[in-house]
Structure formats: structure tokens, C-alpha cells
XYZ file of C-alpha atoms in Angstrom:
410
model
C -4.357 44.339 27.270
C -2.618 46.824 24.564
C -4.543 47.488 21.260
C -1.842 45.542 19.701
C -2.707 42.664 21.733
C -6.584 43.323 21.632
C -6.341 43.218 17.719
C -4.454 39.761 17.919
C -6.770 38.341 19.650
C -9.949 39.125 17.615
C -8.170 37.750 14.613
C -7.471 34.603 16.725
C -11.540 34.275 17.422
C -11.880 34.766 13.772
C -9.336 31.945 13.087
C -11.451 29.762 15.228
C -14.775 30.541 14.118
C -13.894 30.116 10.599
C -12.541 26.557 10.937
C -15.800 25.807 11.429
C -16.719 26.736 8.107
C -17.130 23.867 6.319
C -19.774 22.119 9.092
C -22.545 24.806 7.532
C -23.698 24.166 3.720
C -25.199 27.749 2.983
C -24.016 31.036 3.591
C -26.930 32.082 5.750
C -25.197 29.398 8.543
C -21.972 30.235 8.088
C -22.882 33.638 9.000
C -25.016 32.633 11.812
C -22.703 30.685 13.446
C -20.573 33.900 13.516
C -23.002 35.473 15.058
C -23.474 33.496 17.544
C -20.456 33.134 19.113
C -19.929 36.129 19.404
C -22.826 36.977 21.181
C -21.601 34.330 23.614
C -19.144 36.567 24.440
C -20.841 39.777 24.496
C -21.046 42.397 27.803
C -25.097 40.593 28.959
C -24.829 38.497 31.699
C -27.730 36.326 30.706
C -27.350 34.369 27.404
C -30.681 33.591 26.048
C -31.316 34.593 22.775
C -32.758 38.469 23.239
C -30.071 39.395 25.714
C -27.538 38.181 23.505
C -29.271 39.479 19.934
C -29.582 42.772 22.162
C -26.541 43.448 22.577
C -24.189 42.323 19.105
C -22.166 44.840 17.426
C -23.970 43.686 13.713
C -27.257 42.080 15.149
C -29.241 42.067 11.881
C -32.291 39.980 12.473
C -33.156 38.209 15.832
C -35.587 35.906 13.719
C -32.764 35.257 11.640
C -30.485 34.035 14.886
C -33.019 32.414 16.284
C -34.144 29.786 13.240
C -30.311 29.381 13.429
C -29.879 28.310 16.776
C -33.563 26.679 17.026
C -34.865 25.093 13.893
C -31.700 25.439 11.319
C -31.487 22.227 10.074
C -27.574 21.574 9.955
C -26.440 18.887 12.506
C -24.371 19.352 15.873
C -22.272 15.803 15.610
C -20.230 17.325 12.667
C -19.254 20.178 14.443
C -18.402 18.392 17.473
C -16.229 16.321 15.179
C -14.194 19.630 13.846
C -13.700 20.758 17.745
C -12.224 17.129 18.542
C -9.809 17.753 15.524
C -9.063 21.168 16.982
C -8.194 20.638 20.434
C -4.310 21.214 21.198
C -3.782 18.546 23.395
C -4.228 14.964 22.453
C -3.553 13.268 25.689
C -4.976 13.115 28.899
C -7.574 12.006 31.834
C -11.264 11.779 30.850
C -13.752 12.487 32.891
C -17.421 11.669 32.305
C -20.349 13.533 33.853
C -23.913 14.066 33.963
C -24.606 17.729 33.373
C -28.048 18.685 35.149
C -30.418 21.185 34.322
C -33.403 22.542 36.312
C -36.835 23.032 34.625
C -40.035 24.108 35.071
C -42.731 22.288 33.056
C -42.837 19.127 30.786
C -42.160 20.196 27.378
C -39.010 20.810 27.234
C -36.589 17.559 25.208
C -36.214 15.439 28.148
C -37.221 16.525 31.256
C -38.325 14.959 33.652
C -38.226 14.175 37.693
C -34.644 12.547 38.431
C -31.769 13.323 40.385
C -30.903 16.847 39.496
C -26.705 17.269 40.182
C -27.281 20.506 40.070
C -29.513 20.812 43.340
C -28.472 17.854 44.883
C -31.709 16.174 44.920
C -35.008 14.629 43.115
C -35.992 17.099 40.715
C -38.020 18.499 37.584
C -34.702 18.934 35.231
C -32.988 17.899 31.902
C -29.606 15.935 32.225
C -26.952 15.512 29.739
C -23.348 12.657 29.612
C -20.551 14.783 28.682
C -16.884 13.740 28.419
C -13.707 16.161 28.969
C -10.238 16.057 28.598
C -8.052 16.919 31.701
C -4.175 17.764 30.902
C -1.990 20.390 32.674
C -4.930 21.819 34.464
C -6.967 22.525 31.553
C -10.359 20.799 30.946
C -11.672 20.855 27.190
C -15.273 19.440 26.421
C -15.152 16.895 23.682
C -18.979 15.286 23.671
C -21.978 16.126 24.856
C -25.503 14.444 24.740
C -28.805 14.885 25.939
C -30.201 11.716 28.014
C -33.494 10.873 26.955
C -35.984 9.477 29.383
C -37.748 6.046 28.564
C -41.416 7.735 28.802
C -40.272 10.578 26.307
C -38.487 7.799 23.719
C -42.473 5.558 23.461
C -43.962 8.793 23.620
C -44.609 9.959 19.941
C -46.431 13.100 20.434
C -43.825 14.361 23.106
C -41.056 13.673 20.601
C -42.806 15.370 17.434
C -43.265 18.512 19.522
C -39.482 18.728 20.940
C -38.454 17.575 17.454
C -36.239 14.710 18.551
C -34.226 13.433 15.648
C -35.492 9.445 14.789
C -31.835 8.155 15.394
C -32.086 9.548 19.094
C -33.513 7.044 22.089
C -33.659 5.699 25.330
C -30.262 4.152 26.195
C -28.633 3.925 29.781
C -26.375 6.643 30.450
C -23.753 3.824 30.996
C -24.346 2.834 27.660
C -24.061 6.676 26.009
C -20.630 7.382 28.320
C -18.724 4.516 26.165
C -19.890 5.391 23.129
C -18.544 8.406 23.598
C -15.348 7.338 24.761
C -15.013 4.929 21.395
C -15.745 8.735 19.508
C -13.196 9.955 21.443
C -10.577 7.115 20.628
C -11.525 7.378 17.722
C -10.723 11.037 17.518
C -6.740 9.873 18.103
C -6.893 11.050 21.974
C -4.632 8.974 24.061
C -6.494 8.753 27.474
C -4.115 7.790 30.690
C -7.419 6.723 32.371
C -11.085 7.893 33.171
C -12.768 8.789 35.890
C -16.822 8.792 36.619
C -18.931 8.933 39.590
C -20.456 6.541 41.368
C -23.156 6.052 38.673
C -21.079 4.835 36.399
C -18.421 3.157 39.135
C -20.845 0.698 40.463
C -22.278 -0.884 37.285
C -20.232 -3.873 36.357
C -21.060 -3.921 32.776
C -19.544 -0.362 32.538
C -16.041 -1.366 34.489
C -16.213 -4.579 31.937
C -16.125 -2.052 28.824
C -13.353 0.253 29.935
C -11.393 -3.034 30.510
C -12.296 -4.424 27.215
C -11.367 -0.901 25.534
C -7.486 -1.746 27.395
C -8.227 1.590 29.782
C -7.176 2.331 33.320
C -10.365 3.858 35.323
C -10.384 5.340 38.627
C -13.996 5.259 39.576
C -16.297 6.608 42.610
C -18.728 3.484 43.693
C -21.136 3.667 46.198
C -20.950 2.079 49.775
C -22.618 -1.059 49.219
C -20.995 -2.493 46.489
C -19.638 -5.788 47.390
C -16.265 -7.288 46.950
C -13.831 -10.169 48.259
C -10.756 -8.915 49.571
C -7.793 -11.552 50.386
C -8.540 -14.844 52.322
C -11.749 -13.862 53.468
C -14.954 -16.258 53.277
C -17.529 -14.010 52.256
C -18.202 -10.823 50.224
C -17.928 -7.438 52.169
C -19.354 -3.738 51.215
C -17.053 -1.134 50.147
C -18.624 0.354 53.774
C -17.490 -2.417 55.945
C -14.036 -2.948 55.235
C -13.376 0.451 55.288
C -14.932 0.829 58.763
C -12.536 -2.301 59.564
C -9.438 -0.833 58.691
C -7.806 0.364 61.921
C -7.149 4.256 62.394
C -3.136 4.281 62.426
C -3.659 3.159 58.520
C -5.630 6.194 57.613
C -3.226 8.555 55.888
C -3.742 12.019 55.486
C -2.973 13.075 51.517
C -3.928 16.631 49.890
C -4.401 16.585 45.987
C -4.389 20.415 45.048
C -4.938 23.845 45.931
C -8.384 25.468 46.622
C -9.590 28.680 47.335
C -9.892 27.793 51.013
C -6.139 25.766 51.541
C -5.400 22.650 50.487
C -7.711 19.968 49.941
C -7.205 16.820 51.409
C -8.594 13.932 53.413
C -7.590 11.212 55.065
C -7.547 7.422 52.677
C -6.527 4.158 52.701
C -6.552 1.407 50.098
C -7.140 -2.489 50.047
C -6.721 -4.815 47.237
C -10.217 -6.468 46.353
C -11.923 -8.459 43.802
C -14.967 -6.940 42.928
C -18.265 -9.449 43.044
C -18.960 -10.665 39.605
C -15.394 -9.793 38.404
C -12.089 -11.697 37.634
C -8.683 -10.259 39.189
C -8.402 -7.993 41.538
C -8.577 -4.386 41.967
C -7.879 -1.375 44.310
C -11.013 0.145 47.044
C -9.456 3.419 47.755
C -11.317 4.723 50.666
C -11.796 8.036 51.995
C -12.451 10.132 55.215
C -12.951 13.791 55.169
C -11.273 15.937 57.840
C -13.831 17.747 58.592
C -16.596 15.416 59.664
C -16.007 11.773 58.741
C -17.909 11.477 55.854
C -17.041 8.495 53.406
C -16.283 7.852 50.070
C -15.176 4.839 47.983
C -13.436 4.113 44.195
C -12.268 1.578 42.444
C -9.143 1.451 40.360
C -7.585 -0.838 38.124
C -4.059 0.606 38.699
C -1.016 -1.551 38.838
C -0.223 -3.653 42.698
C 2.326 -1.652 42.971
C 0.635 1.584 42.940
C 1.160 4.265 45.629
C -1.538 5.791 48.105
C -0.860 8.965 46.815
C -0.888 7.984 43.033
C -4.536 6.518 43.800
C -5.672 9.892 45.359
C -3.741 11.933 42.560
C -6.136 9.652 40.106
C -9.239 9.752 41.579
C -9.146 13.594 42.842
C -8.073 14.587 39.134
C -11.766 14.768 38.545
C -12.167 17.716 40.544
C -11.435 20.757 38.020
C -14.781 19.190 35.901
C -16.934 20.902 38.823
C -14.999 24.436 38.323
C -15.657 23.645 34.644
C -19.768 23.148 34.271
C -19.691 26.496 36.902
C -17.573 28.329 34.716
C -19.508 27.084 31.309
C -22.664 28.019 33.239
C -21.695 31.709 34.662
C -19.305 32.853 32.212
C -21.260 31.445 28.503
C -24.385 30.655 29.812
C -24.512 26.884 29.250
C -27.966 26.826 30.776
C -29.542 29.739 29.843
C -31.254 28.529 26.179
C -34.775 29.100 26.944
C -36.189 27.097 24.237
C -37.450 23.229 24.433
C -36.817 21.647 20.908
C -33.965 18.973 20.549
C -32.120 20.512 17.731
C -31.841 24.220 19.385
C -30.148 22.725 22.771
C -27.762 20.651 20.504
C -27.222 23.646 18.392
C -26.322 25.997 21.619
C -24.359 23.318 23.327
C -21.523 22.519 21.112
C -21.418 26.818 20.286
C -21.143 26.993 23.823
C -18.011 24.378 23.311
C -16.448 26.256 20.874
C -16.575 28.973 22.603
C -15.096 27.854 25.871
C -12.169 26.091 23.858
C -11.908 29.151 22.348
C -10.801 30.407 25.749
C -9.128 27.409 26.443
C -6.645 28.095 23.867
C -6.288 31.262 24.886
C -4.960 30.486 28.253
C -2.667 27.994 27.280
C -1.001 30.448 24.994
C 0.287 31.818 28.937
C 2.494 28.894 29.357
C 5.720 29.247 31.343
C 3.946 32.298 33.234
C 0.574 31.953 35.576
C -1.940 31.566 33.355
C -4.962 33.818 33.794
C -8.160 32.380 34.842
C -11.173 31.639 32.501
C -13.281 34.464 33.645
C -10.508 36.731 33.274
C -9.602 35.659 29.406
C -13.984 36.353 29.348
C -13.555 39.557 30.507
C -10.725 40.593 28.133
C -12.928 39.146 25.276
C -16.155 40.733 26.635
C -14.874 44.081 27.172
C -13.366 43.926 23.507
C -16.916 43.208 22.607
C -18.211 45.844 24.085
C -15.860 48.434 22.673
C -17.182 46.389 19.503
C -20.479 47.198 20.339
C -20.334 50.961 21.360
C -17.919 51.733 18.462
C -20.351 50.320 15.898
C -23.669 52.376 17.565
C -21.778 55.675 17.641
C -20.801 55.100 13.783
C -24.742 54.241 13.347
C -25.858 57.585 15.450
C -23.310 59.347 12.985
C -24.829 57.819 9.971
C -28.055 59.050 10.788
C -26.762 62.303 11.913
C -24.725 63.045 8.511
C -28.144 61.793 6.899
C -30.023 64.121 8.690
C -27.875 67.163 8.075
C -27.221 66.189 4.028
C -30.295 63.994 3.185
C -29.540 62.470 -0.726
C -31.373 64.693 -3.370
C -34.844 63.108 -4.443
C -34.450 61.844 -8.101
């Protein structure tokens, strides 16, 4: 990047951090929140709050940022509300997830032993429901929410310590994921469909509410989910009439580009009525190429659909994975160390802002290749750092010129 171009860009992050402005009622925030962006993009590869405090160009007090991030009492839903607003594109897929965090102990807001994403198994960790928009290859977080186990909601002591807000408790994740599509509708976003995992795929009540909400859905289920499909007597699994459906009908489709080739699998599709359900629906089965392994979804496209608009639906998910790795390595999604309610909130939707931030940047490349995420971090972090070594050498002169002509005692 030129100086020119380095220049523009910090007065872009300024831009951005200052539309925020009006989500902080005292100064002290205002100037906080500053802060802490942009030691989410400074030169320390871990982003707790020393590292980052450590290594800011103005770092002032590290009490200071921490009662901001921690125990300021100005709420994250607001802000969240602003970054909705903000976001340049208003139309797209949405993908919900459960964002997983590993932990050690029991105090911190939420954790507990449940299936960890993150690890792939049973685990001690914290887990979140997050929605994103997905348009043109570009993914841009627009809620985020921390799941609260039933034990920690009737547990009063628990929730004093962590400082869980009285509005928050237990609900089922199923539950959280459309209210936070409504916010999102509500926001203006026009969503072409939304995709989930198999947690959210298989419960009937949740399928029911994207239906009643007038939105298309392409959604992983698991295996044993029944269903009806055409002129048969009794309900199948999603499992067995796949494993009916002869080989000649499996067709081989790829969806996108990754580092290793293209990705692809081999699917086929049956219309089905799901048990419990009116009308009938897609099963969109898939075999992978390199060892058989299965999966299902279910989609409430058109009859007319294609095989290869099914796969382009329910494969759109993918970039959300690249996302949460990106959010984790490049800003440091997980690395808050502390355990309240109100400090995760707080760091989460900074972390948003800050991601959308480079978001925006990228886009700005269209009608060339646009760089990568952690390359648009890098240009930011290395402007930081010039930031950062410009401001200690003016310090070390400071005290240098001091030391030479110290003022005359009065």
C-alpha cells in the first residue's frame, strides 16, 4: 500500500468507528470504544486485554479499557442495531450457527459440558447462535447471543457472579435463531433463504416458523428423521431412502473452489413429505467421494428445482466455517479471558465491527480479485504498528528533549 492509500484508509476506520458514536452516552465510552478497536487490530497475536492494552499507540489506562470492555454499563443490542444499519448489502443467504467455545472451569457465563463445535465432541465450553449474511462471497455477522444453560438460568448465585442481565434466560437455541431472524427482517434485509445445521433442520417447530415467516430454508437434518415420500405405505428415514436410491442416480456436482480443488460430492434428491408436516418437500442427499459418508437436507424449494440449484443452496453455508476461523485467528473472537456476561457481549459485537470493518474494505476491490481477510488485517495491522512505533519514538524524544532542557523550577 502507498502512504496515500495507507492515510485513506485510517480515515475510513475512523469513519466507522465514529458511527458508532451515538450507542455510548459519556465521553469516557466513546473514547473507549476507540480504543478498543483498534487494539483489535494491533501487531499481538493474542487479543486478551494486556496483549492488546500492551501494545496501542495511545494506551492510557488498562483499568480504564478494561471497566470498558468488562463492567461498563452501556448495552451491546444497540450497537448491534447501528452495525445492521451499516452493512452495505441488504440482501442475501442467512446462515445460522452455533459458535463454540472451549473452557476450563465453571464460572465463566454459560459454560457448561455440551457438544463443543469447536472440538467435535462432548465438552467443558460456552456456545453462542449467531446469524450472517452471505452475498457475493462475503459473510457479515449481524447477531450474536450467548446460549444460556437451564442449570445456570434457576441458578441465582451463578448468575449474580457472571452478572447476567434479568431479561436474559434459558430458551432453546431453536427458539433464539428466529428471533433473530425477525431482528434481522426487521432490520430491512431481504433473505433469499437460510440455511442451519442439522440442529436446527430436524426440529419441526423450527421448519414451521421459517414457513410461517414466508422463507425458503435449505436445512442439514440428521439421518433418522422420518418422512413419506410418494405412494409409499409407511414413513422412511432420511437414511433409508437414500440407501434405496440406485447408484446410476447419484450425480456428481462441485459447489466451489477450495484450497485443495474443487469440492464436490456425489447427491441425489427425492420429493418427500416430512412426518408431522403438510406438502411436500425436497431430501437432498449426499455421498462424499472420498469415503461414502452421508449427509441429508431438507428444502422447501420450488418442484421444479434443479439438482444443482439444491447443492448450490445447501453448500452456500460453507464460507461461515472460513468465517468463525478467520474471526478467531485474525481478531481474536475467543480470546476474552474474562467470565462476566456483559464483558463477552461487550467484546463480541467490537469484534463485529471490526471484521465488517474489513468487510467493507474488501468489497471496495470489486471488479478486480479481492484480497483476502487476513491480508486487508495485515495492511491494517502493519499500519498499526507504524502507529505504534511512531508514537514511542516521539515519547523517547519527549523525554530526551526533557532531559537535555528540563523547565526552570518556579
Amino acid at each position: 500500500m502507498t502512504e496515500s492509500s495507507s492515510r485513506a484508509m485510517l480515515r475510513r476506520f475512523g469513519q466507522c468507528a465514529d458511527q458508532f458514536a451515538r450507542c455510548f452516552n459519556r465521553q469516557a465510552q466513546r473514547d473507549g470504544a476507540s480504543q478498543s478497536l483498534d487494539a483489535l487490530f494491533n501487531d499481538s497475536e493474542r487479543k486478551s486485554m494486556q496483549a492488546k492494552h500492551g501494545r496501542l499507540s495511545d494506551p492510557g489506562s488498562y483499568e480504564a479499557l478494561q471497566h470498558f470492555i468488562t463492567d461498563s454499563p452501556w448495552a451491546a443490542e444497540p450497537v448491534w442495531t447501528r452495525l445492521r444499519a451499516l452493512v452495505p448489502v441488504r440482501r442475501g443467504m442467512l446462515a445460522l450457527d452455533d459458535t463454540s467455545f472451549p473452557k476450563q472451569g465453571t464460572h465463566s457465563v454459560g459454560v457448561k459440558r455440551q457438544y463443543c463445535g469447536a472440538l467435535g465432541k462432548i465438552a467443558n465450553c460456552q456456545v453462542a447462535v449467531s446469524t450472517i449474511l452471505l452475498a457475493d462471497q462475503l459473510a457479515w455477522p449481524l447477531t450474536f447471543e450467548w446460549y444460556l444453560p437451564q442449570e445456570w438460568d434457576t441458578d441465582a448465585a451463578r448468575r449474580a457472579k457472571a452478572g447476567i442481565p434479568d431479561q436474559i434466560y434459558f430458551r432453546e437455541k431453536w427458539r433464539m435463531a428466529l428471533a433473530h431472524i425477525r431482528r434481522v427482517l426487521k432490520a430491512g434485509f431481504q433473505l433469499t433463504a437460510v440455511l442451519a445445521d442439522a440442529d436446527y433442520g430436524s426440529n419441526a417447530a423450527f421448519r414451521r416458523g421459517l414457513e410461517r415467516l414466508g422463507l425458503r430454508y435449505g436445512l442439514a437434518i440428521r439421518g433418522a428423521l422420518t418422512m413419506w415420500v410418494p405412494r409409499a405405505r409407511r414413513a422412511r428415514t432420511a437414511a433409508a431412502i437414500a440407501a434405496a436410491i440406485p447408484n446410476r442416480e447419484w450425480k456428481r456436482v462441485s459447489w466451489g473452489e477450495g484450497t485443495n480443488g474443487a469440492l464436490a460430492a456425489r447427491f441425489a434428491a427425492r420429493r418427500i413429505r416430512p412426518a408431522k408436516s403438510r406438502g411436500e418437500r425436497w431430501l437432498l442427499c449426499e455421498r462424499s467421494l472420498a469415503n461414502d459418508e452421508r449427509k441429508y437436507y431438507l428444502l422447501n424449494l420450488d418442484a421444479t428445482a434443479t439438482l444443482r440449484a439444491l447443492v448450490t443452496l445447501v453448500r452456500g453455508r460453507w464460507p461461515i466455517e472460513q468465517q468463525y476461523r478467520e474471526l478467531k485467528d485474525e481478531l481474536g473472537i475467543d480470546h476474552f479471558e474474562g467470565r462476566s456476561y456483559c464483558g463477552w457481549a461487550h467484546h463480541t459485537v467490537l469484534t463485529a465491527i471490526a471484521f465488517t470493518f474489513l468487510q467493507v474494505e474488501r468489497r471496495r476491490s470489486e471488479g478486480k480479485p479481492r484480497p483476502t481477510l487476513p491480508t486487508v488485517r495485515w495492511w491494517v495491522r502493519e499500519i498499526m504498528a507504524v502507529l505504534y512505533v511512531v508514537s514511542n519514538r516521539k515519547l523517547l524524544h519527549l523525554i530526551a528533549s526533557f532531559q537535555r532542557n528540563p523547565p526552570l523550577r518556579r
